[in-house]
Amino acid sequence: MLDLNHLGQYRENNRIEAKRALGGLPHSIWETYSAFANTLGGLLLLGVEEESDKSLRAIDLPDPEWLVREFWEQVNDPERASVNILSARDVTVEDVDGKRIVVINVPRAGRTDKPVYVDGDPRNTFRRSGEGDYRCTAEEYRAMVRDASVQPQDMLVLEDMDADVFNAESVLAYRRRMWTTRPDHVWEALENGEFLLKLGALGIGGDGRKHPTAAGLLMFGNEHDIVRAYPHYSLDYREERGRRTERILSSSGGWSGNVFDFYFLVYDRLRQDLKLPHAARRGGAPVENAVREALANCLVNADYHGRGGLAIVRHENEITMSNPGSFRIEIAAAKSGGSSDPRNGTLSGMFNRIDVGERTGSGIPNIFRVWREQGWAEPVIRQSIEPDRTTLTLAFAPADGEKRAKKRSDSRIRERQKNAVIEYLTDKASAKTPELADVLGVSASRARAVLSALIDEDIVVAEGGSRGRTYRLKA
């Protein structure tokens, strides 16, 4: 919540929108309502205007209670907003220096409420970026519709395909692994068709015949068949060591190209190649298990309809795992655990049956716990839009400022630090160097170097003298 006693310190940004609203509810607030709901949430301030220097100033609303009543009437009208995601406490009348304003806290919509659109037309679906509200593309709209479904995306029965799209060697390898991990499982005696039906890899179509499910196709299909259903499908693993790059690519033609085989090809490479510090080798199994969990999470949470494909990159002291699609729950909730909502629930269940991945929501907290126990820099989860993408960075580097400072030439670390400053200054009106140094876990001199780079890129501005200097996002 904003500190309304210091409203002038704030600027409009991707989570704050100000409107004078002296003539009633401006129609443009509905685009912002949709945009906030479909992105990260935000605050609508009515009775607030921008000064010439972009700072915010309250102006006294003549009848804020009437504005509140008008807002509630319209937000509950399906012809105005597709869904009301607010509770009574989200809309309040506040006093700022004797001037009354209306504060509307629009939360991030749950996935089953998205897409939130306005004026009775799904084409009026908006999202929020650093430059304001924008109308969603058809691709973004369809992605939200897919995520809103109660049934997992990958349960869809693909009636234009038959079981011959499955790679027989992949199915056999899966059954062997399941027999090893669950030797007494009652499915072991089933013939392939019945086994795959119970697993969820096959489903019964409207014609009464067995057809692959989306999960089955992704898990066991051949790449040339997978791309028929998922044109943007791509799995890419790269090892980048100086000038040497090695690659595992789903479209190479040298292997099946499916998710099951990719997981074990990549995990085996990571496990054999992790040149961990001595302390990590002593507790190697927890580290290996955390990497294993991260890889499985990346695969089962990917939106395979999305652009960009799935990419795993192994650097000398870092692994990045990036997949199309955003988190379906708040990142904070994912870190705390106890909540799990994989995009591809059937695929997740298939991995669980061979003891890969967690269904209890403990996977991500475990990754963070293992990294903390090793004394490494905290894993970084970053989300981007246009297109939606989630990236997890696992650095095998100490968390203390001295060690990080020695790696200041590493551009990937610099980018993460800059993104952390941008995110912090989005939530805070402004901050001083010691505060930002604490956020980054680095020395004050290193924090100043990051801030200097952001100033050069015209993203951050500095205000005040050297002792009392503060930093804020450029409006």
XYZ file of C-alpha atoms in Angstrom:
475
model
C 0.000 0.000 0.000
C 1.239 3.488 -0.797
C 2.289 5.833 1.971
C -0.396 8.430 1.228
C 1.239 10.880 3.615
C 4.060 11.135 1.078
C 2.046 10.880 -2.136
C 4.287 13.399 -3.869
C 7.166 10.924 -3.799
C 5.385 8.552 -6.162
C 5.077 8.438 -9.935
C 2.746 6.567 -12.232
C 4.292 3.221 -13.143
C 3.239 -0.303 -14.028
C 1.375 -0.604 -10.693
C 0.070 2.925 -10.138
C -2.419 4.858 -12.292
C -3.771 8.298 -11.293
C -6.973 9.975 -12.552
C -8.409 13.393 -11.717
C -11.985 12.041 -11.932
C -13.523 15.456 -11.193
C -16.162 14.870 -13.862
C -17.086 11.370 -12.702
C -15.606 7.979 -13.456
C -13.372 8.256 -16.542
C -14.003 5.448 -19.015
C -10.256 4.809 -19.279
C -10.175 3.319 -15.773
C -11.773 0.164 -17.162
C -8.864 -0.469 -19.499
C -6.562 -0.080 -16.500
C -8.778 -2.332 -14.362
C -8.474 -5.030 -17.035
C -4.730 -4.420 -17.441
C -3.947 -4.586 -13.711
C -6.097 -7.697 -13.256
C -4.453 -9.531 -16.148
C -0.892 -8.620 -15.126
C 0.394 -8.042 -11.584
C -2.378 -5.963 -10.015
C -2.081 -2.295 -9.123
C -3.587 0.835 -7.574
C -6.093 3.151 -9.250
C -6.046 6.590 -7.597
C -9.072 8.803 -8.263
C -8.751 12.446 -7.319
C -5.016 12.478 -8.025
C -3.206 14.293 -10.814
C 0.305 14.459 -12.191
C 2.314 17.616 -11.683
C 4.613 18.936 -14.408
C 7.504 17.026 -12.840
C 5.410 13.800 -12.935
C 4.931 13.738 -9.153
C 1.444 12.962 -7.850
C -0.804 15.470 -6.078
C -4.187 14.965 -4.447
C -7.098 17.167 -5.506
C -10.219 17.202 -3.366
C -13.079 15.140 -4.838
C -16.432 16.867 -4.319
C -18.331 13.610 -3.710
C -16.025 10.572 -3.414
C -18.779 8.411 -1.912
C -20.836 8.875 -5.083
C -17.813 7.835 -7.167
C -17.450 4.705 -5.062
C -21.129 3.814 -5.510
C -20.853 4.428 -9.267
C -17.735 2.271 -9.466
C -19.368 -0.651 -7.636
C -22.445 -0.433 -9.860
C -20.347 -0.588 -13.003
C -17.803 -3.204 -11.920
C -20.689 -5.546 -11.083
C -22.239 -5.004 -14.527
C -21.046 -7.781 -16.909
C -21.510 -5.370 -19.800
C -18.813 -3.211 -18.240
C -16.425 -5.770 -16.693
C -16.350 -9.496 -17.413
C -15.805 -10.235 -13.721
C -15.594 -8.344 -10.433
C -12.451 -9.531 -8.636
C -12.624 -6.934 -5.842
C -13.764 -7.192 -2.251
C -15.226 -4.358 -0.160
C -11.856 -3.545 1.427
C -10.292 -2.945 -2.015
C -12.143 0.352 -2.552
C -11.694 3.072 0.050
C -12.002 6.818 0.504
C -8.792 8.235 1.932
C -7.760 11.628 3.298
C -4.540 13.136 1.966
C -3.653 16.488 3.564
C -7.329 17.290 3.996
C -8.222 16.241 0.448
C -10.376 13.200 -0.154
C -9.408 10.685 -2.826
C -10.561 7.181 -3.824
C -8.074 4.313 -3.767
C -8.971 1.175 -5.740
C -6.662 -1.778 -5.145
C -6.998 -4.105 -8.142
C -5.461 -7.502 -7.313
C -3.964 -9.862 -9.823
C -6.837 -12.005 -11.093
C -6.802 -15.731 -10.448
C -6.221 -17.800 -13.556
C -9.835 -19.032 -13.649
C -11.049 -15.403 -13.810
C -8.793 -14.469 -16.697
C -8.962 -13.000 -19.210
C -10.587 -9.983 -17.557
C -12.057 -7.850 -20.343
C -14.316 -4.799 -20.485
C -17.283 -3.363 -22.389
C -18.689 -6.823 -23.052
C -16.088 -7.608 -25.713
C -13.212 -10.107 -25.249
C -11.235 -8.043 -27.748
C -11.083 -5.397 -25.012
C -8.613 -7.403 -22.952
C -5.685 -5.383 -21.680
C -2.398 -5.899 -19.890
C 0.049 -3.547 -18.238
C 3.624 -2.921 -19.297
C 6.134 -0.268 -18.319
C 4.606 2.061 -20.904
C 0.987 1.750 -19.777
C -2.026 -0.316 -20.784
C -2.013 -2.177 -24.077
C -4.562 -4.327 -25.870
C -3.704 -8.016 -25.722
C -2.775 -9.890 -28.843
C -4.903 -12.844 -29.909
C -2.080 -15.118 -28.751
C -2.030 -13.608 -25.251
C -5.821 -13.842 -25.021
C -5.832 -17.519 -26.041
C -3.089 -18.307 -23.510
C -5.222 -16.876 -20.686
C -8.261 -18.820 -21.885
C -6.254 -22.059 -21.884
C -4.972 -21.386 -18.371
C -8.472 -20.592 -17.112
C -9.691 -24.109 -17.837
C -10.327 -26.304 -14.806
C -9.188 -29.298 -16.846
C -5.406 -29.380 -17.375
C -4.330 -28.197 -20.823
C -2.633 -31.475 -21.530
C -5.759 -33.609 -21.009
C -7.041 -32.654 -24.452
C -7.651 -35.728 -26.629
C -6.095 -35.243 -30.070
C -8.601 -37.031 -32.265
C -6.690 -36.389 -35.486
C -3.818 -38.578 -34.250
C -3.346 -42.240 -33.382
C -0.973 -44.058 -31.045
C 1.545 -44.490 -33.853
C 2.788 -40.956 -33.055
C 4.415 -42.395 -29.915
C 8.086 -43.315 -29.967
C 8.159 -47.002 -28.984
C 11.592 -46.741 -27.377
C 10.458 -43.844 -25.192
C 7.400 -45.762 -23.984
C 9.526 -48.834 -23.234
C 12.122 -46.749 -21.351
C 9.365 -45.127 -19.289
C 7.850 -48.520 -18.384
C 11.260 -49.802 -17.306
C 11.797 -46.778 -15.068
C 8.338 -47.174 -13.554
C 8.988 -50.859 -12.918
C 12.281 -49.926 -11.188
C 10.694 -47.277 -8.952
C 7.394 -49.128 -8.384
C 8.113 -52.861 -8.907
C 4.799 -54.007 -7.424
C 2.570 -51.589 -9.346
C -0.552 -53.310 -10.698
C -0.153 -51.638 -14.108
C 3.036 -53.547 -14.866
C 1.148 -56.472 -16.422
C -0.982 -54.287 -18.713
C -0.385 -54.240 -22.447
C 0.781 -50.902 -23.861
C -2.609 -49.567 -24.932
C -4.228 -50.090 -21.546
C -1.131 -48.895 -19.706
C -1.035 -45.636 -21.686
C -4.776 -45.157 -21.204
C -4.466 -45.426 -17.415
C -1.405 -43.181 -17.454
C -3.334 -40.479 -19.306
C -1.191 -40.663 -22.436
C -4.189 -41.980 -24.364
C -7.829 -40.901 -24.106
C -11.119 -41.955 -25.615
C -12.259 -39.637 -28.393
C -15.755 -38.812 -29.551
C -15.466 -41.672 -32.034
C -15.023 -44.178 -29.198
C -11.408 -44.907 -30.195
C -8.151 -44.353 -28.351
C -6.187 -41.257 -29.330
C -3.147 -39.533 -27.801
C -3.742 -36.847 -25.231
C -1.696 -33.672 -25.435
C 0.321 -34.938 -22.464
C 0.960 -38.282 -24.142
C 2.094 -36.610 -27.346
C 4.490 -34.300 -25.479
C 5.845 -37.069 -23.267
C 6.269 -39.870 -25.809
C 5.665 -38.429 -29.283
C 8.143 -37.974 -32.096
C 9.160 -34.361 -32.643
C 7.751 -34.171 -36.184
C 4.326 -35.194 -34.828
C 4.533 -32.913 -31.776
C 5.022 -29.812 -33.933
C 1.793 -30.616 -35.781
C -0.093 -29.841 -32.554
C 2.416 -27.332 -31.138
C 3.946 -25.320 -34.005
C 6.255 -23.356 -31.656
C 7.482 -26.489 -29.842
C 11.213 -26.471 -29.212
C 13.435 -28.002 -26.525
C 16.976 -26.670 -26.401
C 19.850 -27.487 -24.044
C 23.146 -25.635 -24.438
C 26.458 -25.862 -22.637
C 28.419 -22.661 -23.103
C 32.064 -22.885 -22.008
C 34.145 -20.117 -23.498
C 34.145 -20.647 -27.250
C 32.848 -24.194 -26.977
C 29.106 -24.821 -27.210
C 27.409 -28.216 -27.059
C 23.737 -28.654 -27.741
C 20.770 -31.014 -27.411
C 17.976 -29.802 -29.681
C 14.569 -31.421 -30.156
C 14.605 -30.763 -33.907
C 18.037 -32.298 -34.498
C 16.574 -35.569 -35.788
C 19.075 -37.669 -33.862
C 16.628 -38.637 -31.113
C 12.858 -38.609 -30.445
C 12.656 -34.919 -29.482
C 9.994 -35.557 -26.804
C 9.821 -34.246 -23.239
C 10.574 -37.590 -21.555
C 13.813 -38.218 -23.416
C 14.851 -34.562 -23.168
C 14.520 -34.639 -19.392
C 16.846 -37.608 -18.946
C 19.336 -36.524 -21.620
C 19.666 -33.118 -19.961
C 19.601 -34.322 -16.368
C 22.307 -36.892 -17.038
C 24.491 -34.172 -18.575
C 23.894 -31.818 -15.658
C 24.515 -34.487 -13.059
C 27.791 -35.627 -14.619
C 28.968 -32.131 -15.438
C 28.185 -30.225 -12.247
C 31.644 -29.148 -11.145
C 30.497 -28.151 -7.705
C 32.559 -26.605 -4.915
C 33.853 -29.036 -2.264
C 31.100 -28.091 0.219
C 28.464 -28.906 -2.364
C 30.063 -32.254 -3.226
C 29.799 -33.267 0.416
C 26.042 -32.704 0.168
C 25.840 -33.530 -3.526
C 22.580 -35.451 -3.435
C 20.507 -32.477 -2.183
C 22.011 -30.273 -4.906
C 21.388 -32.855 -7.600
C 17.830 -33.339 -6.376
C 17.218 -29.585 -6.432
C 18.475 -29.320 -10.018
C 16.355 -32.339 -10.920
C 13.302 -30.634 -9.390
C 13.998 -27.377 -11.211
C 14.256 -29.145 -14.559
C 11.001 -31.032 -13.994
C 9.241 -27.799 -12.954
C 10.394 -26.106 -16.128
C 8.974 -28.899 -18.294
C 5.604 -29.350 -16.582
C 4.890 -25.619 -16.294
C 5.756 -24.666 -19.865
C 3.065 -23.378 -22.213
C 4.020 -25.388 -25.284
C 1.754 -23.234 -27.436
C 3.881 -20.218 -26.516
C 6.659 -18.700 -28.580
C 10.349 -19.036 -27.883
C 10.482 -22.674 -26.854
C 12.039 -24.120 -23.733
C 15.731 -23.414 -23.179
C 18.209 -24.745 -20.615
C 21.641 -23.104 -20.640
C 24.593 -24.404 -18.615
C 27.292 -21.816 -18.022
C 30.482 -22.348 -16.043
C 28.946 -21.266 -12.723
C 25.264 -20.954 -13.516
C 22.240 -22.722 -14.990
C 19.282 -20.871 -16.490
C 16.001 -22.628 -17.216
C 13.504 -20.691 -19.294
C 10.082 -21.713 -20.518
C 7.187 -20.043 -22.335
C 4.294 -19.165 -20.032
C 3.973 -17.262 -16.774
C 3.588 -18.631 -13.253
C -0.015 -19.643 -12.553
C 0.297 -18.665 -8.894
C 2.053 -15.750 -7.232
C 5.827 -16.243 -7.105
C 5.765 -15.515 -3.362
C 3.231 -18.333 -2.876
C 5.375 -20.707 -4.936
C 8.423 -19.891 -2.788
C 6.553 -20.446 0.462
C 5.246 -23.843 -0.659
C 2.078 -25.801 -0.016
C 0.480 -24.640 -3.255
C 0.930 -26.316 -6.621
C -0.805 -25.543 -9.907
C 1.216 -27.005 -12.798
C 0.105 -25.929 -16.252
C 0.408 -29.523 -17.482
C -1.012 -31.554 -14.623
C -1.151 -34.839 -16.534
C 2.478 -34.495 -17.612
C 3.368 -33.756 -13.983
C 1.585 -36.939 -12.879
C 3.499 -38.999 -15.430
C 6.806 -37.738 -14.058
C 5.648 -38.304 -10.477
C 5.056 -41.981 -11.232
C 8.754 -42.397 -11.956
C 9.716 -40.347 -8.881
C 10.462 -37.117 -10.715
C 9.004 -33.874 -9.366
C 6.753 -32.923 -6.470
C 2.978 -32.503 -6.455
C 2.729 -30.963 -2.990
C 4.152 -27.549 -3.840
C 7.394 -28.312 -1.971
C 9.670 -28.359 -5.014
C 10.475 -24.658 -5.335
C 10.905 -24.071 -1.566
C 13.288 -27.041 -1.539
C 15.385 -25.501 -4.330
C 15.682 -22.250 -2.380
C 16.469 -24.145 0.846
C 19.284 -26.159 -0.760
C 20.849 -23.033 -2.281
C 20.622 -21.266 1.076
C 22.286 -24.202 2.857
C 25.118 -24.161 0.323
C 25.660 -20.454 0.966
C 25.007 -19.611 -2.685
C 23.250 -16.584 -4.100
C 19.475 -16.999 -3.889
C 17.874 -18.432 -7.051
C 16.225 -15.773 -9.190
C 12.792 -16.225 -10.767
C 12.013 -13.663 -13.437
C 8.822 -13.250 -15.449
C 8.455 -11.262 -18.650
C 5.545 -10.492 -20.942
C 5.086 -10.015 -24.677
C 5.527 -12.979 -24.840
C 4.961 -14.534 -21.416
C 8.097 -16.256 -20.203
C 9.490 -17.554 -16.903
C 13.213 -17.875 -16.216
C 14.895 -19.502 -13.221
C 18.578 -18.747 -12.628
C 20.634 -21.030 -10.383
C 24.077 -19.599 -9.646
C 26.819 -21.712 -8.079
C 28.413 -18.682 -6.436
C 28.701 -17.450 -2.835
C 26.099 -14.932 -1.715
C 28.503 -12.531 0.058
C 29.190 -9.167 -1.508
C 32.959 -9.644 -1.827
C 32.636 -12.729 -3.999
C 29.975 -11.145 -6.136
C 32.070 -8.042 -6.635
C 34.831 -10.207 -8.076
C 32.378 -11.320 -10.772
C 31.252 -7.859 -11.792
C 32.453 -8.508 -15.326
C 29.816 -11.204 -15.693
C 27.044 -9.575 -17.731
C 24.405 -12.058 -16.566
C 24.915 -11.097 -12.911
C 24.799 -7.406 -13.814
C 21.500 -7.892 -15.622
C 19.970 -9.695 -12.647
C 21.081 -6.915 -10.326
C 19.625 -4.236 -12.601
C 16.321 -6.117 -12.811
C 16.232 -6.411 -9.011
C 16.685 -2.637 -8.656
C 13.939 -1.959 -11.210
C 11.524 -4.284 -9.392
C 12.333 -2.721 -6.019
C 11.883 0.838 -7.307
C 8.573 -0.212 -8.840
C 7.270 -1.069 -5.386
C 9.026 1.803 -3.595
C 8.787 5.445 -4.553
C 12.528 5.949 -4.101
C 15.507 4.485 -2.280
C 19.026 5.380 -1.204
C 22.215 3.507 -1.992
C 22.537 1.606 1.355
C 18.950 0.342 1.028
C 19.534 -0.899 -2.523
C 22.881 -2.423 -1.575
C 21.063 -4.435 1.097
C 18.453 -5.585 -1.447
C 21.188 -6.759 -3.826
C 23.397 -8.233 -1.106
C 26.434 -6.280 -2.364
C 28.652 -3.451 -1.179
C 27.554 0.172 -1.509
C 30.179 0.767 -4.208
C 28.834 -2.143 -6.256
C 25.254 -0.875 -5.826
C 26.344 2.552 -7.080
C 27.869 0.903 -10.162
C 24.556 -0.845 -10.917
C 22.649 2.419 -10.413
C 25.080 4.287 -12.652
C 24.439 1.774 -15.438
C 20.675 2.200 -15.054
C 21.055 5.991 -15.176
C 23.093 5.667 -18.375
C 20.303 3.517 -19.842
C 17.776 6.254 -18.979
C 15.819 3.927 -16.677
C 16.656 5.450 -13.279
C 17.192 9.061 -12.211
C 19.177 10.356 -9.230
C 17.947 13.223 -7.095
C 19.673 15.262 -4.383
C 23.246 15.721 -3.224
C 25.771 12.990 -2.704
C 24.931 12.356 0.966
C 21.174 12.383 0.677
C 20.931 11.155 -2.913
C 17.887 9.048 -3.768
C 17.024 7.042 -6.832
C 13.696 6.470 -8.585
C 12.430 5.051 -11.861
C 12.316 7.628 -14.612
C 8.722 8.641 -15.343
